[in-house]
């Protein structure tokens, strides 16, 4: 049998005849290290942007310090970024194959920096939502190109070390993002959390131009414009209907159920179209494999819960408890610390036990911590909140890494790239729907709970207080109604308790899916082997 060789790997040439047609020359070590620094800077930028917004939501809702955004607008400000990122990322990888990953990377950075400036100086919530969607487009172009350049730059043992160093940027971003946002909000205006992206992006662009060759794959993946249009329009329609339900507090209106049905129909057509393609960007056939399909459904449900409970936590800490942005940012650090501590420990546990014995209990514990928000109140000691967040981080960190690695490892090597695209898309889609559903539950329950306290108040006061607890507190202060502010806090806590219960149900459903789909005893093989990153030369 003939073999095609790459650095540190040999694969039967009849299986991968084109993967190693082009092997780039080895770059000097100093240049490799500088390229890694540029990539880490960009990864940190993306992770910081993913986390700073949650700390900024309460300020954006304030009519004086922010934009006076209602809960639906804040859901869109968060979800529009994730929606654009989820639906464009696999297309961005194919664009990098055709036009060069540095070209696509640079384009993404320009879009990201420009839309960050737009977001920083947005004059209303609509502009902010549009700017956040554009930032998602930039991130979608950046992320696949980052990984592709990393794979092309490093080979052999150096690649594994580079990936390990590169991955630390995610943890740093998770931990530092809320604290950075808190510092900026305490000292500057809310737009500063987006403005800081611009100089970092400019520095990264200079590094790309000077240091990074314009790597491109010898094997071009087909573009999928029909799939991209159907997935984007389907998710937008579905999210619109779900968020609209929270704004009008009922499900029977045409502008609620019609978009939901249209969105579901478009997503169904998207799946049918992808099934007819020989090389789909999103391959639904992979869901027929029990472990991969069930595991990704569970991951999607978990990220649904994580996005929704994070949305609640932002308003709970700063709104109901009155924390400053900095204090709220510091209070969320245990979640990131727990996730970072759990990741390496989970890998060892999976090797010693099995994925099912590790992931199912951890996912169950994550669900219980989400349900634990149902016991938090206006006078809960901070130490109990921190313990809850730490356990939540430990549980989530124990689940996501080992599950993702094991599911990809369960696929044949030629399907690893497609499997990675499916997993990333499912995770981001779960986040989008989680924000939409979680925020809608909170809005509906808040409005029902605040209604009895509005009897006898002027019509203008009633209208503003129904929008959100933030708006109610503002009008209560302006009209000297302390009882209304207290009622708004109580109504929010009630809404959070109800929402947390439903979120816990979805997360428990994820644990049940894992229990049913993961094998009781895996074959004796390493579930967490050293990944074969060489394939990224054609499908990073």
Coordinates of C-alpha atoms in Angstrom, one line a residue:
X1 CA 0.0 0.0 0.0
X2 CA 1.3 3.4 -0.9
X3 CA 1.4 6.1 1.7
X4 CA 1.2 9.9 1.5
X5 CA 3.6 11.4 4.1
X6 CA 3.3 14.6 6.1
X7 CA 5.3 15.8 9.0
X8 CA 5.1 13.1 11.7
X9 CA 2.2 11.2 10.0
X10 CA 1.6 8.7 7.3
X11 CA -1.8 7.9 5.8
X12 CA -2.8 5.6 3.0
X13 CA -2.5 7.6 -0.2
X14 CA -5.6 6.0 -1.8
X15 CA -7.7 7.5 1.0
X16 CA -6.2 11.0 1.0
X17 CA -4.6 11.6 -2.4
X18 CA -4.7 15.4 -2.2
X19 CA -4.2 16.2 1.4
X20 CA -0.4 16.4 1.3
X21 CA 0.0 17.8 -2.2
X22 CA 1.4 21.0 -0.8
X23 CA 3.5 21.0 2.3
X24 CA 4.8 24.5 3.3
X25 CA 8.4 24.9 4.1
X26 CA 9.3 25.1 7.8
X27 CA 9.4 28.6 9.1
X28 CA 12.1 29.9 11.4
X29 CA 11.4 29.2 15.1
X30 CA 11.2 32.9 16.0
X31 CA 8.8 33.6 13.3
X32 CA 6.6 30.6 14.4
X33 CA 6.6 32.0 17.9
X34 CA 5.6 35.5 16.7
X35 CA 2.8 34.0 14.6
X36 CA 1.6 32.1 17.6
X37 CA 1.6 35.4 19.6
X38 CA -0.6 37.0 16.9
X39 CA -3.0 34.1 16.9
X40 CA -3.3 34.1 20.6
X41 CA -4.0 37.9 20.6
X42 CA -6.8 37.4 18.1
X43 CA -8.2 34.4 20.0
X44 CA -8.1 36.4 23.3
X45 CA -9.9 39.3 21.5
X46 CA -12.7 36.9 20.4
X47 CA -13.1 35.4 23.8
X48 CA -13.1 38.8 25.6
X49 CA -15.8 40.0 23.3
X50 CA -17.9 36.9 24.0
X51 CA -17.8 37.6 27.7
X52 CA -17.8 41.4 28.1
X53 CA -21.3 41.8 26.8
X54 CA -22.9 39.8 29.7
X55 CA -21.5 42.3 32.2
X56 CA -22.7 45.2 30.0
X57 CA -26.3 44.1 29.6
X58 CA -27.5 45.8 32.8
X59 CA -25.9 49.1 31.8
X60 CA -27.4 48.9 28.3
X61 CA -30.8 48.4 29.8
X62 CA -30.5 51.6 31.9
X63 CA -32.2 54.6 30.3
X64 CA -29.7 57.0 31.6
X65 CA -26.3 55.3 31.6
X66 CA -27.1 53.0 28.6
X67 CA -29.6 52.8 25.7
X68 CA -32.7 51.9 27.7
X69 CA -32.9 48.6 25.8
X70 CA -35.7 46.3 26.6
X71 CA -35.1 42.5 27.2
X72 CA -36.0 41.6 23.6
X73 CA -33.4 44.1 22.3
X74 CA -30.8 42.7 24.7
X75 CA -31.6 39.2 23.5
X76 CA -31.0 40.3 19.9
X77 CA -27.8 42.2 20.9
X78 CA -26.5 38.9 22.3
X79 CA -28.0 36.5 19.8
X80 CA -27.3 38.3 16.6
X81 CA -23.6 37.9 17.1
X82 CA -23.9 34.2 17.9
X83 CA -26.3 33.6 15.0
X84 CA -24.0 35.1 12.4
X85 CA -21.1 33.3 13.9
X86 CA -22.9 29.9 13.9
X87 CA -24.2 30.1 10.3
X88 CA -21.1 31.6 8.5
X89 CA -18.2 29.7 10.2
X90 CA -18.2 26.6 8.0
X91 CA -18.5 28.8 4.8
X92 CA -15.6 30.9 6.1
X93 CA -13.4 27.8 6.2
X94 CA -14.1 27.1 2.5
X95 CA -13.3 30.7 1.6
X96 CA -9.9 30.3 3.2
X97 CA -9.2 27.2 1.1
X98 CA -9.9 29.2 -2.0
X99 CA -8.5 32.7 -1.3
X100 CA -5.9 32.0 1.4
X101 CA -6.4 31.9 5.1
X102 CA -4.5 35.1 5.7
X103 CA -6.7 37.0 3.3
X104 CA -9.9 35.7 5.0
X105 CA -8.4 36.3 8.4
X106 CA -7.5 39.9 7.6
X107 CA -10.9 40.6 6.1
X108 CA -12.5 39.2 9.3
X109 CA -10.4 41.5 11.5
X110 CA -11.3 44.6 9.4
X111 CA -15.0 43.7 9.7
X112 CA -14.6 43.0 13.4
X113 CA -12.8 46.2 14.2
X114 CA -15.1 48.4 12.1
X115 CA -18.2 46.9 13.6
X116 CA -16.7 47.3 17.1
X117 CA -16.4 51.0 16.4
X118 CA -20.0 51.0 15.2
X119 CA -21.2 49.2 18.3
X120 CA -19.2 51.6 20.6
X121 CA -21.0 54.7 19.2
X122 CA -24.4 53.1 18.5
X123 CA -27.1 55.7 19.3
X124 CA -29.9 53.2 19.8
X125 CA -30.5 49.5 20.4
X126 CA -31.2 48.8 16.7
X127 CA -27.8 50.0 15.7
X128 CA -26.1 48.0 18.4
X129 CA -27.9 44.8 17.3
X130 CA -26.8 45.4 13.7
X131 CA -23.2 46.1 14.8
X132 CA -23.1 42.9 16.9
X133 CA -24.3 40.9 13.9
X134 CA -21.5 42.4 11.8
X135 CA -19.0 41.5 14.6
X136 CA -20.3 37.9 14.4
X137 CA -19.5 37.9 10.7
X138 CA -16.0 39.0 11.4
X139 CA -15.5 36.4 14.1
X140 CA -16.8 33.7 11.8
X141 CA -14.1 34.6 9.2
X142 CA -11.4 34.8 11.9
X143 CA -12.0 31.6 13.8
X144 CA -11.5 28.9 11.1
X145 CA -8.5 30.9 9.6
X146 CA -6.8 31.0 13.1
X147 CA -6.9 27.2 13.4
X148 CA -5.8 26.7 9.8
X149 CA -2.8 29.0 10.1
X150 CA -1.8 27.3 13.4
X151 CA -1.9 23.9 11.7
X152 CA 0.1 25.1 8.7
X153 CA 2.7 26.9 10.8
X154 CA 3.6 24.1 13.3
X155 CA 4.5 20.5 12.7
X156 CA 5.2 17.4 14.8
X157 CA 5.6 17.8 18.6
X158 CA 5.8 21.6 18.2
X159 CA 2.2 21.6 17.0
X160 CA 0.9 19.9 20.1
X161 CA 2.7 22.3 22.3
X162 CA 1.5 25.3 20.2
X163 CA -2.1 24.1 20.5
X164 CA -1.7 23.7 24.3
X165 CA -0.4 27.3 24.6
X166 CA -3.0 28.6 22.2
X167 CA -5.9 27.1 24.1
X168 CA -5.0 29.1 27.2
X169 CA -6.3 32.2 25.5
X170 CA -9.8 30.9 25.9
X171 CA -9.5 30.5 29.6
X172 CA -7.8 33.9 30.0
X173 CA -10.6 35.5 28.0
X174 CA -13.3 33.8 30.0
X175 CA -11.9 35.0 33.3
X176 CA -10.7 38.4 32.2
X177 CA -13.6 39.5 30.1
X178 CA -16.1 40.3 32.8
X179 CA -13.5 42.0 35.0
X180 CA -12.2 44.1 32.1
X181 CA -15.8 45.1 31.2
X182 CA -16.5 45.9 34.9
X183 CA -13.4 48.2 35.0
X184 CA -14.3 50.0 31.8
X185 CA -17.9 50.4 32.9
X186 CA -16.9 51.8 36.2
X187 CA -14.6 54.4 34.7
X188 CA -15.9 55.1 31.2
X189 CA -19.1 54.9 29.1
X190 CA -20.6 51.6 28.0
X191 CA -19.2 51.9 24.4
X192 CA -15.7 51.5 25.8
X193 CA -16.1 47.7 26.1
X194 CA -16.3 47.6 22.3
X195 CA -13.9 50.4 21.5
X196 CA -10.9 48.5 23.0
X197 CA -11.2 46.0 20.2
X198 CA -10.1 48.4 17.5
X199 CA -6.4 48.9 18.5
X200 CA -5.9 45.2 19.2
X201 CA -7.3 44.3 15.8
X202 CA -5.1 46.9 14.1
X203 CA -2.0 45.4 15.8
X204 CA -3.0 41.9 14.8
X205 CA -3.5 43.1 11.2
X206 CA 0.1 44.4 11.1
X207 CA 1.3 41.1 12.5
X208 CA -0.6 39.1 9.9
X209 CA 0.8 41.2 7.1
X210 CA 4.4 40.9 8.2
X211 CA 4.6 37.4 9.6
X212 CA 2.0 35.1 8.2
X213 CA 2.2 33.5 4.7
X214 CA -1.1 33.3 2.8
X215 CA -1.6 29.5 3.3
X216 CA -4.3 27.9 1.2
X217 CA -5.4 24.3 0.9
X218 CA -4.7 22.3 -2.3
X219 CA -8.2 20.7 -1.9
X220 CA -11.0 23.2 -2.4
X221 CA -14.3 22.6 -0.5
X222 CA -17.4 23.7 -2.4
X223 CA -19.3 26.7 -1.2
X224 CA -22.9 26.2 -0.1
X225 CA -24.8 29.5 -0.7
X226 CA -28.2 27.8 -0.5
X227 CA -27.4 26.1 2.8
X228 CA -26.1 29.4 4.2
X229 CA -29.2 31.3 3.2
X230 CA -31.6 28.7 4.5
X231 CA -29.8 28.3 7.8
X232 CA -29.5 32.1 8.4
X233 CA -33.1 32.9 7.5
X234 CA -34.5 29.9 9.4
X235 CA -32.7 30.7 12.6
X236 CA -33.5 34.4 12.3
X237 CA -37.2 33.7 11.9
X238 CA -37.2 31.2 14.7
X239 CA -35.4 33.5 17.1
X240 CA -37.6 36.4 16.1
X241 CA -40.8 34.5 17.0
X242 CA -39.4 33.3 20.3
X243 CA -38.2 36.8 21.3
X244 CA -41.4 38.5 20.1
X245 CA -43.4 36.2 22.4
X246 CA -41.6 37.7 25.4
X247 CA -42.2 41.3 24.1
X248 CA -46.0 40.8 23.8
X249 CA -46.4 38.3 26.6
X250 CA -48.5 35.9 24.6
X251 CA -48.1 33.0 22.1
X252 CA -51.4 33.3 20.1
X253 CA -50.5 36.4 18.0
X254 CA -49.7 35.9 14.4
X255 CA -46.3 37.8 14.7
X256 CA -45.3 35.1 17.2
X257 CA -46.3 31.7 15.9
X258 CA -46.0 32.5 12.2
X259 CA -42.2 33.3 12.3
X260 CA -41.6 30.2 14.5
X261 CA -43.4 28.0 11.9
X262 CA -41.6 29.7 9.0
X263 CA -38.2 29.3 10.8
X264 CA -38.8 25.6 11.5
X265 CA -39.9 25.0 7.9
X266 CA -36.8 26.7 6.5
X267 CA -34.5 24.7 8.8
X268 CA -36.2 21.5 7.6
X269 CA -35.6 22.5 4.0
X270 CA -32.0 23.3 5.0
X271 CA -31.5 19.7 6.3
X272 CA -33.2 18.3 3.1
X273 CA -30.9 20.3 0.9
X274 CA -27.8 19.3 2.8
X275 CA -28.8 15.6 2.5
X276 CA -28.8 15.9 -1.3
X277 CA -25.3 17.3 -1.5
X278 CA -22.2 15.1 -1.9
X279 CA -20.1 17.4 0.2
X280 CA -22.4 19.4 2.5
X281 CA -21.1 22.1 4.7
X282 CA -23.4 20.8 7.5
X283 CA -23.8 17.0 7.2
X284 CA -27.0 15.8 8.8
X285 CA -26.1 12.2 8.1
X286 CA -23.7 12.2 11.0
X287 CA -26.6 12.4 13.4
X288 CA -27.5 8.8 12.3
X289 CA -24.5 7.7 14.3
X290 CA -25.8 7.1 17.8
X291 CA -23.0 8.4 19.9
X292 CA -22.2 11.4 17.7
X293 CA -25.8 12.3 17.1
X294 CA -27.0 11.9 20.7
X295 CA -23.9 13.6 22.1
X296 CA -24.3 16.7 19.9
X297 CA -28.0 16.9 20.9
X298 CA -26.9 16.8 24.5
X299 CA -24.2 19.5 23.9
X300 CA -26.8 21.7 22.2
X301 CA -29.2 21.4 25.1
X302 CA -26.3 22.1 27.6
X303 CA -25.2 25.3 25.7
X304 CA -28.9 26.2 25.6
X305 CA -29.0 26.2 29.4
X306 CA -25.6 27.9 29.8
X307 CA -26.6 30.8 27.5
X308 CA -29.9 31.3 29.2
X309 CA -28.6 31.1 32.8
X310 CA -25.7 33.5 32.0
X311 CA -28.3 35.9 30.6
X312 CA -30.2 35.7 33.9
X313 CA -27.1 36.1 36.0
X314 CA -26.1 39.4 34.4
X315 CA -29.4 41.0 35.6
X316 CA -29.4 39.3 38.9
X317 CA -26.0 40.4 40.1
X318 CA -26.1 44.1 38.9
X319 CA -29.9 44.7 38.8
X320 CA -31.5 42.8 41.7
X321 CA -28.4 42.7 44.0
X322 CA -27.1 46.2 43.0
X323 CA -23.5 45.1 42.4
X324 CA -21.3 47.5 40.5
X325 CA -20.0 46.2 37.1
X326 CA -16.6 45.5 38.5
X327 CA -18.0 43.6 41.5
X328 CA -20.3 41.6 39.2
X329 CA -17.4 40.8 36.9
X330 CA -15.3 39.6 39.8
X331 CA -18.2 37.5 41.1
X332 CA -18.3 35.5 37.8
X333 CA -14.7 34.4 38.0
X334 CA -15.4 31.1 39.8
X335 CA -17.3 29.8 36.7
X336 CA -14.2 30.3 34.5
X337 CA -11.8 29.0 37.1
X338 CA -14.0 25.9 37.6
X339 CA -14.1 25.2 33.9
X340 CA -10.3 25.5 33.5
X341 CA -9.7 23.3 36.5
X342 CA -12.1 20.6 35.3
X343 CA -10.8 20.2 31.7
X344 CA -7.5 18.4 32.4
X345 CA -9.0 16.4 35.3
X346 CA -11.9 15.3 33.0
X347 CA -9.5 13.9 30.4
X348 CA -7.8 11.7 33.0
X349 CA -11.2 10.5 34.4
X350 CA -12.4 9.5 31.0
X351 CA -9.3 7.5 30.4
X352 CA -9.7 5.7 33.7
X353 CA -13.5 5.2 33.7
X354 CA -15.5 5.9 30.6
X355 CA -17.1 8.9 28.9
X356 CA -20.6 7.8 30.1
X357 CA -19.6 7.5 33.7
X358 CA -18.0 10.9 33.7
X359 CA -20.2 13.0 31.4
X360 CA -23.7 11.9 32.6
X361 CA -23.1 12.7 36.3
X362 CA -21.3 16.0 35.5
X363 CA -24.1 17.1 33.1
X364 CA -26.7 16.2 35.8
X365 CA -24.8 18.3 38.3
X366 CA -24.6 21.2 35.8
X367 CA -28.4 21.0 35.4
X368 CA -28.9 21.1 39.2
X369 CA -26.7 24.2 39.5
X370 CA -28.8 25.9 36.9
X371 CA -31.9 24.9 38.9
X372 CA -30.1 26.2 42.0
X373 CA -30.8 29.8 40.7
X374 CA -34.4 29.0 41.8
X375 CA -33.2 29.3 45.4
X376 CA -31.3 32.6 45.1
X377 CA -32.9 35.7 46.4
X378 CA -32.3 39.4 47.2
X379 CA -30.5 38.5 50.5
X380 CA -28.5 35.4 49.5
X381 CA -24.9 35.7 50.9
X382 CA -22.3 36.1 48.2
X383 CA -20.4 33.1 49.3
X384 CA -23.3 30.8 48.4
X385 CA -23.5 32.4 44.9
X386 CA -19.8 31.9 44.4
X387 CA -20.0 28.2 45.5
X388 CA -22.8 27.7 43.0
X389 CA -20.9 29.3 40.2
X390 CA -17.8 27.3 41.0
X391 CA -19.6 24.0 40.9
X392 CA -21.4 25.0 37.7
X393 CA -18.0 25.8 36.1
X394 CA -16.5 22.5 37.3
X395 CA -19.5 20.5 35.9
X396 CA -19.6 22.2 32.5
X397 CA -15.8 22.0 32.1
X398 CA -16.0 18.2 32.9
X399 CA -18.6 17.7 30.1
X400 CA -17.7 19.9 27.1
X401 CA -14.1 19.0 26.3
X402 CA -14.1 15.2 26.7
X403 CA -17.5 15.0 24.9
X404 CA -16.3 17.0 21.9
X405 CA -13.0 15.1 21.6
X406 CA -14.6 11.7 22.0
X407 CA -17.4 12.4 19.4
X408 CA -14.9 13.5 16.8
X409 CA -12.7 10.6 17.6
X410 CA -15.6 8.3 17.1
X411 CA -15.9 9.3 13.4
X412 CA -13.8 8.0 10.6
X413 CA -10.8 10.3 9.9
X414 CA -12.3 11.5 6.6
X415 CA -15.4 12.7 8.4
X416 CA -13.5 14.6 11.2
X417 CA -13.7 18.0 9.5
X418 CA -17.4 17.6 8.8
X419 CA -18.0 16.4 12.3
X420 CA -16.2 19.4 13.8
X421 CA -18.4 21.8 11.7
X422 CA -21.6 20.0 12.9
X423 CA -20.5 20.2 16.5
X424 CA -19.6 23.9 16.4
X425 CA -22.8 24.8 14.6
X426 CA -25.0 22.8 17.1
X427 CA -23.3 24.4 20.1
X428 CA -23.7 28.0 18.7
X429 CA -27.3 27.3 17.7
X430 CA -28.1 26.0 21.2
X431 CA -26.8 29.3 22.5
X432 CA -28.9 31.4 20.2
X433 CA -32.1 29.5 21.0
X434 CA -31.2 29.4 24.8
X435 CA -31.0 33.2 24.9
X436 CA -34.3 33.6 23.0
X437 CA -36.3 31.1 25.0
X438 CA -34.7 31.9 28.4
X439 CA -35.2 35.7 27.9
X440 CA -38.8 35.2 26.7
X441 CA -39.7 33.1 29.8
X442 CA -38.1 35.8 32.0
X443 CA -40.0 38.6 30.3
X444 CA -43.4 36.9 30.4
X445 CA -43.1 35.9 34.0
X446 CA -41.8 39.3 35.1
X447 CA -44.7 41.0 33.4
X448 CA -47.2 38.7 35.1
X449 CA -45.6 39.2 38.5
X450 CA -45.3 43.0 38.4
X451 CA -48.9 43.6 37.2
X452 CA -50.6 43.6 40.6
X453 CA -48.2 46.3 41.9
X454 CA -49.1 48.7 39.1
X455 CA -52.8 49.2 40.1
X456 CA -53.5 52.9 40.6
X457 CA -50.2 54.1 39.0
X458 CA -50.3 56.5 36.1
X459 CA -50.4 55.0 32.6
X460 CA -46.9 56.2 31.7
X461 CA -45.5 54.6 34.9
X462 CA -47.3 51.3 34.2
X463 CA -46.1 51.1 30.6
X464 CA -42.5 51.7 31.5
X465 CA -42.5 49.3 34.5
X466 CA -43.9 46.5 32.4
X467 CA -40.9 46.6 30.0
X468 CA -38.4 45.3 32.5
X469 CA -37.2 45.5 36.1
X470 CA -34.5 48.0 35.0
X471 CA -37.1 50.3 33.5
X472 CA -39.3 49.9 36.6
X473 CA -36.4 50.8 38.9
X474 CA -35.7 53.9 36.8
X475 CA -39.3 55.2 36.7
X476 CA -39.7 54.4 40.4
X477 CA -36.7 56.6 41.3
X478 CA -37.9 59.4 39.0
X479 CA -41.4 59.4 40.5
X480 CA -40.3 58.7 44.1
X481 CA -42.1 55.3 44.3
X482 CA -39.7 53.0 46.4
X483 CA -42.5 50.4 46.7
X484 CA -42.5 50.0 42.9
X485 CA -38.7 49.4 42.9
X486 CA -39.1 46.7 45.5
X487 CA -41.9 45.1 43.5
X488 CA -39.8 45.1 40.4
X489 CA -37.0 43.3 42.3
X490 CA -39.5 40.7 43.6
X491 CA -41.0 40.2 40.2
X492 CA -37.6 39.7 38.6
X493 CA -36.6 37.1 41.3
X494 CA -39.9 35.3 40.7
X495 CA -39.2 35.3 36.9
X496 CA -35.7 34.1 37.4
X497 CA -36.9 31.2 39.6
X498 CA -39.4 30.0 37.0
X499 CA -36.9 30.4 34.2
X500 CA -34.2 28.5 36.1
X501 CA -36.6 25.6 36.7
X502 CA -37.3 25.3 33.0
X503 CA -33.6 25.6 32.1
X504 CA -32.8 22.8 34.5
X505 CA -35.4 20.6 32.8
X506 CA -33.7 21.1 29.5
X507 CA -30.3 20.4 30.9
X508 CA -31.6 17.3 32.7
X509 CA -33.0 16.2 29.3
X510 CA -29.5 16.6 27.9
X511 CA -28.2 14.2 30.6
X512 CA -30.9 11.7 29.8
X513 CA -30.0 11.8 26.1
X514 CA -26.4 11.1 27.0
X515 CA -27.4 8.2 29.2
X516 CA -29.4 6.6 26.4
X517 CA -27.0 7.2 23.6
X518 CA -23.5 6.7 25.0
X519 CA -22.4 3.0 25.3
X520 CA -22.4 1.6 28.8
X521 CA -18.8 0.3 28.3
X522 CA -16.6 1.6 25.5
X523 CA -14.1 -0.5 23.7
X524 CA -10.7 -0.4 25.3
X525 CA -9.2 2.4 23.3
X526 CA -8.0 5.8 24.2
X527 CA -11.0 8.1 24.1
X528 CA -8.8 11.1 24.3
X529 CA -5.9 10.4 21.9
X530 CA -3.5 13.0 20.5
X531 CA -5.6 14.5 17.7
X532 CA -4.4 14.1 14.1
X533 CA -4.3 17.7 13.2
X534 CA -2.6 17.1 9.9
X535 CA -6.0 16.9 8.2
X536 CA -6.5 20.5 8.9
X537 CA -4.2 21.2 6.0
X538 CA -7.3 20.6 3.9
X539 CA -10.2 21.1 6.2
X540 CA -9.2 23.1 9.3

